[in-house]
């Protein structure tokens, strides 16, 4: 459905005549960036910017970047090259464009970004983006403003709350950052350098944000953090609260019908968190628990500080707590020193667990991380061959899992109209897209759905009854 001010997908349509300045924020990488991009959009709205449809109608363009693998960074530089041309063309026509690079690439490369791409006006890191309004003002009088501080002030308390109508437009599922940063220092990973040390938001701040979201119609809340289960925020009495404690409190917020969390570290899968999977009904039976490798030798070299057996033990305990739980994971192939045998052990682990869905990556040497300096860097062709084999196995498992859902009844939260008239689409507890015949009034509704078919990337279902 669209009217004169909204496009079919619900985004605002560009105006016939440019009135207020418009901002376009493009997110790369992980869920943390999606959340940060929304908060930057809230900041821009407070500064008088309307939401742009794309770069074409935007006066302010923010790329919220990722630095996790080399390819992520290169993609940004090529995008910046195109934006420089756009900016130059507009300048000739007397129109100003402000270009901001935010996120982890900004944090990691700072001034190097301005050197490689002088068209950039502002470089701002993930811990200081609440200062974006003042940085934009500085950029009006001088070029190349950089802020990659790790400020002492609490970023979250300085960010404006999203407007209820903005939240409603963003949909019925939302992310809430509860924890940021990482102290684990896995040998391959840039996150501890770009996002800094682990820090948790206070319980009350998290609950207030969830309450605002559900008040605007959100029903599915994902608590996010680089190491979300290391959460240790303070409650109103100044006591440290565990992640399981936060889950129990979040589940009690009126309107929360489904809770999820990502991303977890195996070493923080405490007994109380596993018990939450048994006790908290709204906690989805789906756990993203990255293992990275199935070889103890490689896990040790990665500084993961857990062994394959520890991981399998967690899987078994989670299954005992919640028999219908399904798992996903991240894997890295071609880590320095990974021999054929190590890789075979990864395949064995995948076969043992049986994943619903997973991500596999080729190891990418990141400057400044210990693994980048290690001997035994693996040949690109070997990496590619291993990636193809692992991805084929994970794909096969995904199909098996989806196929096994046929005939089951799953609770689906409908999120938007489907591709065809009279159809709605939503998500199962396992994050599968589920299409069903049903009226638009089902958007935002949870329903019991019988799964009747499976496609390459989605399931088909028949609505049995509303559950909300
Ligand atoms: N090379 C390849 N993959 C990486 N990841 C993190 N760092 C690297 C790297 N240097 C993967 C891990 C992590 C996911 C978010 O990205 O699997 O869990
Ligand atoms: Fe990176 Fe390891 Fe921290 Fe995850 S736990 S963010 S992989 S250092």
GROMACS .gro file of N, CA and C in nm, residues 67-70 185-192 263 265 288-304 306 308 311 328-347 349-350 355 358-366 369 371-372 374 376-380 382-391 394:
model
  258
   67UNK      N    1   3.460  -0.299   0.976
   67UNK     CA    2   3.604  -0.315   0.955
   67UNK      C    3   3.646  -0.460   0.981
   68UNK      N    4   3.545  -0.548   0.995
   68UNK     CA    5   3.574  -0.682   1.048
   68UNK      C    6   3.662  -0.764   0.953
   69UNK      N    7   3.636  -0.751   0.823
   69UNK     CA    8   3.720  -0.819   0.725
   69UNK      C    9   3.765  -0.718   0.621
   70UNK      N   10   3.876  -0.751   0.550
   70UNK     CA   11   3.934  -0.655   0.457
   70UNK      C   12   3.832  -0.611   0.351
  185UNK      N   13   3.972  -1.040   2.316
  185UNK     CA   14   4.092  -1.037   2.232
  185UNK      C   15   4.120  -1.169   2.161
  186UNK      N   16   4.021  -1.219   2.089
  186UNK     CA   17   4.047  -1.331   1.998
  186UNK      C   18   4.153  -1.282   1.898
  187UNK      N   19   4.246  -1.369   1.864
  187UNK     CA   20   4.367  -1.323   1.792
  187UNK      C   21   4.338  -1.266   1.653
  188UNK      N   22   4.221  -1.299   1.597
  188UNK     CA   23   4.191  -1.256   1.460
  188UNK      C   24   4.110  -1.128   1.455
  189UNK      N   25   4.061  -1.080   1.569
  189UNK     CA   26   3.948  -0.986   1.569
  189UNK      C   27   3.986  -0.841   1.600
  190UNK      N   28   3.929  -0.748   1.524
  190UNK     CA   29   3.956  -0.605   1.545
  190UNK      C   30   3.863  -0.542   1.648
  191UNK      N   31   3.755  -0.613   1.685
  191UNK     CA   32   3.652  -0.549   1.768
  191UNK      C   33   3.705  -0.487   1.898
  192UNK      N   34   3.793  -0.556   1.972
  192UNK     CA   35   3.840  -0.493   2.097
  192UNK      C   36   3.911  -0.360   2.072
  263UNK      N   37   2.546  -1.099   2.015
  263UNK     CA   38   2.607  -1.228   1.989
  263UNK      C   39   2.670  -1.279   2.118
  265UNK      N   40   2.922  -1.532   2.360
  265UNK     CA   41   3.050  -1.606   2.365
  265UNK      C   42   3.027  -1.732   2.447
  288UNK      N   43   2.239  -1.796   1.864
  288UNK     CA   44   2.356  -1.776   1.779
  288UNK      C   45   2.479  -1.783   1.869
  289UNK      N   46   2.553  -1.890   1.856
  289UNK     CA   47   2.667  -1.913   1.946
  289UNK      C   48   2.791  -1.948   1.861
  290UNK      N   49   2.868  -1.843   1.825
  290UNK     CA   50   2.982  -1.868   1.737
  290UNK      C   51   3.087  -1.958   1.802
  291UNK      N   52   3.138  -2.053   1.723
  291UNK     CA   53   3.245  -2.141   1.773
  291UNK      C   54   3.374  -2.115   1.698
  292UNK      N   55   3.367  -2.068   1.578
  292UNK     CA   56   3.479  -2.029   1.490
  292UNK      C   57   3.556  -2.148   1.431
  293UNK      N   58   3.586  -2.250   1.511
  293UNK     CA   59   3.662  -2.365   1.458
  293UNK      C   60   3.627  -2.490   1.537
  294UNK      N   61   3.644  -2.606   1.473
  294UNK     CA   62   3.620  -2.733   1.543
  294UNK      C   63   3.749  -2.800   1.585
  295UNK      N   64   3.861  -2.726   1.580
  295UNK     CA   65   3.990  -2.783   1.618
  295UNK      C   66   4.040  -2.718   1.746
  296UNK      N   67   4.069  -2.799   1.847
  296UNK     CA   68   4.120  -2.744   1.973
  296UNK      C   69   4.251  -2.669   1.954
  297UNK      N   70   4.334  -2.720   1.861
  297UNK     CA   71   4.463  -2.655   1.836
  297UNK      C   72   4.440  -2.513   1.782
  298UNK      N   73   4.346  -2.503   1.688
  298UNK     CA   74   4.318  -2.371   1.629
  298UNK      C   75   4.246  -2.281   1.730
  299UNK      N   76   4.154  -2.339   1.807
  299UNK     CA   77   4.084  -2.256   1.907
  299UNK      C   78   4.185  -2.195   2.005
  300UNK      N   79   4.287  -2.275   2.044
  300UNK     CA   80   4.389  -2.224   2.136
  300UNK      C   81   4.466  -2.111   2.070
  301UNK      N   82   4.504  -2.131   1.944
  301UNK     CA   83   4.580  -2.027   1.873
  301UNK      C   84   4.494  -1.902   1.853
  302UNK      N   85   4.362  -1.921   1.841
  302UNK     CA   86   4.271  -1.806   1.826
  302UNK      C   87   4.249  -1.733   1.959
  303UNK      N   88   4.303  -1.789   2.067
  303UNK     CA   89   4.279  -1.733   2.202
  303UNK      C   90   4.132  -1.734   2.240
  304UNK      N   91   4.061  -1.839   2.199
  304UNK     CA   92   3.918  -1.847   2.230
  304UNK      C   93   3.894  -1.889   2.375
  306UNK      N   94   3.827  -2.168   2.503
  306UNK     CA   95   3.738  -2.282   2.528
  306UNK      C   96   3.776  -2.390   2.428
  308UNK      N   97   3.657  -2.757   2.205
  308UNK     CA   98   3.539  -2.808   2.133
  308UNK      C   99   3.444  -2.878   2.232
  311UNK      N  100   3.218  -2.648   2.419
  311UNK     CA  101   3.111  -2.598   2.333
  311UNK      C  102   3.001  -2.703   2.320
  328UNK      N  103   2.278  -2.145   1.563
  328UNK     CA  104   2.355  -2.096   1.449
  328UNK      C  105   2.492  -2.057   1.501
  329UNK      N  106   2.586  -2.041   1.409
  329UNK     CA  107   2.724  -2.014   1.452
  329UNK      C  108   2.797  -1.934   1.345
  330UNK      N  109   2.914  -1.882   1.384
  330UNK     CA  110   3.009  -1.825   1.287
  330UNK      C  111   3.130  -1.916   1.280
  331UNK      N  112   3.186  -1.930   1.161
  331UNK     CA  113   3.307  -2.010   1.142
  331UNK      C  114   3.409  -1.930   1.062
  332UNK      N  115   3.535  -1.952   1.094
  332UNK     CA  116   3.642  -1.893   1.013
  332UNK      C  117   3.722  -2.009   0.954
  333UNK      N  118   3.742  -2.006   0.822
  333UNK     CA  119   3.828  -2.108   0.761
  333UNK      C  120   3.958  -2.041   0.715
  334UNK      N  121   4.066  -2.121   0.716
  334UNK     CA  122   4.195  -2.070   0.668
  334UNK      C  123   4.263  -1.979   0.768
  335UNK      N  124   4.232  -1.998   0.896
  335UNK     CA  125   4.305  -1.924   1.001
  335UNK      C  126   4.452  -1.969   0.996
  336UNK      N  127   4.548  -1.881   1.029
  336UNK     CA  128   4.689  -1.920   1.018
  336UNK      C  129   4.717  -2.054   1.088
  337UNK      N  130   4.784  -2.142   1.018
  337UNK     CA  131   4.821  -2.272   1.076
  337UNK      C  132   4.713  -2.378   1.061
  338UNK      N  133   4.596  -2.342   1.005
  338UNK     CA  134   4.489  -2.442   0.992
  338UNK      C  135   4.529  -2.546   0.887
  339UNK      N  136   4.546  -2.670   0.932
  339UNK     CA  137   4.582  -2.780   0.840
  339UNK      C  138   4.455  -2.849   0.795
  340UNK      N  139   4.470  -2.939   0.697
  340UNK     CA  140   4.353  -3.013   0.649
  340UNK      C  141   4.279  -3.082   0.763
  341UNK      N  142   4.356  -3.142   0.856
  341UNK     CA  143   4.295  -3.214   0.968
  341UNK      C  144   4.211  -3.121   1.056
  342UNK      N  145   4.263  -3.001   1.079
  342UNK     CA  146   4.188  -2.905   1.161
  342UNK      C  147   4.055  -2.872   1.094
  343UNK      N  148   4.065  -2.851   0.964
  343UNK     CA  149   3.943  -2.817   0.891
  343UNK      C  150   3.844  -2.933   0.894
  344UNK      N  151   3.895  -3.056   0.881
  344UNK     CA  152   3.804  -3.173   0.887
  344UNK      C  153   3.735  -3.176   1.024
  345UNK      N  154   3.807  -3.135   1.128
  345UNK     CA  155   3.745  -3.132   1.262
  345UNK      C  156   3.632  -3.029   1.269
  346UNK      N  157   3.648  -2.920   1.195
  346UNK     CA  158   3.538  -2.821   1.189
  346UNK      C  159   3.415  -2.884   1.123
  347UNK      N  160   3.440  -2.954   1.012
  347UNK     CA  161   3.326  -3.021   0.945
  347UNK      C  162   3.261  -3.123   1.039
  349UNK      N  163   3.250  -3.114   1.365
  349UNK     CA  164   3.171  -3.042   1.467
  349UNK      C  165   3.036  -2.998   1.410
  350UNK      N  166   3.039  -2.947   1.287
  350UNK     CA  167   2.914  -2.904   1.223
  350UNK      C  168   2.819  -3.023   1.212
  355UNK      N  169   2.329  -2.746   1.248
  355UNK     CA  170   2.286  -2.606   1.264
  355UNK      C  171   2.163  -2.574   1.179
  358UNK      N  172   2.402  -2.077   0.949
  358UNK     CA  173   2.530  -2.028   1.003
  358UNK      C  174   2.602  -1.941   0.902
  359UNK      N  175   2.706  -1.874   0.950
  359UNK     CA  176   2.789  -1.792   0.863
  359UNK      C  177   2.930  -1.848   0.862
  360UNK      N  178   2.989  -1.856   0.743
  360UNK     CA  179   3.128  -1.901   0.733
  360UNK      C  180   3.206  -1.794   0.659
  361UNK      N  181   3.325  -1.766   0.710
  361UNK     CA  182   3.409  -1.660   0.652
  361UNK      C  183   3.548  -1.713   0.624
  362UNK      N  184   3.609  -1.657   0.520
  362UNK     CA  185   3.752  -1.682   0.497
  362UNK      C  186   3.829  -1.595   0.595
  363UNK      N  187   3.933  -1.648   0.656
  363UNK     CA  188   4.014  -1.565   0.745
  363UNK      C  189   4.069  -1.446   0.668
  364UNK      N  190   4.060  -1.329   0.729
  364UNK     CA  191   4.110  -1.206   0.668
  364UNK      C  192   4.207  -1.142   0.768
  365UNK      N  193   4.331  -1.125   0.728
  365UNK     CA  194   4.432  -1.071   0.821
  365UNK      C  195   4.402  -0.924   0.847
  366UNK      N  196   4.381  -0.889   0.972
  366UNK     CA  197   4.351  -0.751   1.005
  366UNK      C  198   4.472  -0.686   1.070
  369UNK      N  199   4.619  -0.699   1.462
  369UNK     CA  200   4.575  -0.815   1.541
  369UNK      C  201   4.687  -0.920   1.542
  371UNK      N  202   4.697  -1.241   1.501
  371UNK     CA  203   4.696  -1.346   1.399
  371UNK      C  204   4.754  -1.299   1.266
  372UNK      N  205   4.745  -1.168   1.242
  372UNK     CA  206   4.796  -1.114   1.115
  372UNK      C  207   4.947  -1.134   1.103
  374UNK      N  208   5.110  -1.396   1.240
  374UNK     CA  209   5.147  -1.536   1.265
  374UNK      C  210   5.204  -1.603   1.141
  376UNK      N  211   5.241  -1.934   0.895
  376UNK     CA  212   5.143  -2.033   0.848
  376UNK      C  213   5.017  -1.972   0.789
  377UNK      N  214   5.030  -1.851   0.732
  377UNK     CA  215   4.913  -1.793   0.663
  377UNK      C  216   4.873  -1.888   0.551
  378UNK      N  217   4.744  -1.909   0.537
  378UNK     CA  218   4.695  -2.013   0.445
  378UNK      C  219   4.673  -1.953   0.306
  379UNK      N  220   4.708  -2.034   0.208
  379UNK     CA  221   4.691  -1.997   0.068
  379UNK      C  222   4.546  -1.958   0.035
  380UNK      N  223   4.530  -1.856  -0.047
  380UNK     CA  224   4.396  -1.811  -0.084
  380UNK      C  225   4.314  -1.923  -0.148
  382UNK      N  226   4.336  -2.243  -0.103
  382UNK     CA  227   4.297  -2.340  -0.001
  382UNK      C  228   4.180  -2.284   0.081
  383UNK      N  229   4.190  -2.157   0.115
  383UNK     CA  230   4.081  -2.092   0.190
  383UNK      C  231   3.951  -2.103   0.112
  384UNK      N  232   3.959  -2.070  -0.017
  384UNK     CA  233   3.838  -2.070  -0.100
  384UNK      C  234   3.777  -2.210  -0.107
  385UNK      N  235   3.861  -2.311  -0.123
  385UNK     CA  236   3.811  -2.449  -0.135
  385UNK      C  237   3.745  -2.490  -0.003
  386UNK      N  238   3.808  -2.456   0.110
  386UNK     CA  239   3.749  -2.492   0.240
  386UNK      C  240   3.617  -2.419   0.263
  387UNK      N  241   3.616  -2.291   0.226
  387UNK     CA  242   3.493  -2.214   0.245
  387UNK      C  243   3.379  -2.277   0.166
  388UNK      N  244   3.408  -2.317   0.042
  388UNK     CA  245   3.302  -2.376  -0.042
  388UNK      C  246   3.250  -2.504   0.022
  389UNK      N  247   3.341  -2.588   0.074
  389UNK     CA  248   3.296  -2.715   0.135
  389UNK      C  249   3.213  -2.690   0.260
  390UNK      N  250   3.261  -2.598   0.343
  390UNK     CA  251   3.187  -2.570   0.468
  390UNK      C  252   3.051  -2.508   0.437
  391UNK      N  253   3.051  -2.414   0.343
  391UNK     CA  254   2.923  -2.349   0.310
  391UNK      C  255   2.824  -2.449   0.253
  394UNK      N  256   2.679  -2.637   0.545
  394UNK     CA  257   2.587  -2.553   0.624
  394UNK      C  258   2.456  -2.531   0.549
   0.00000   0.00000   0.00000
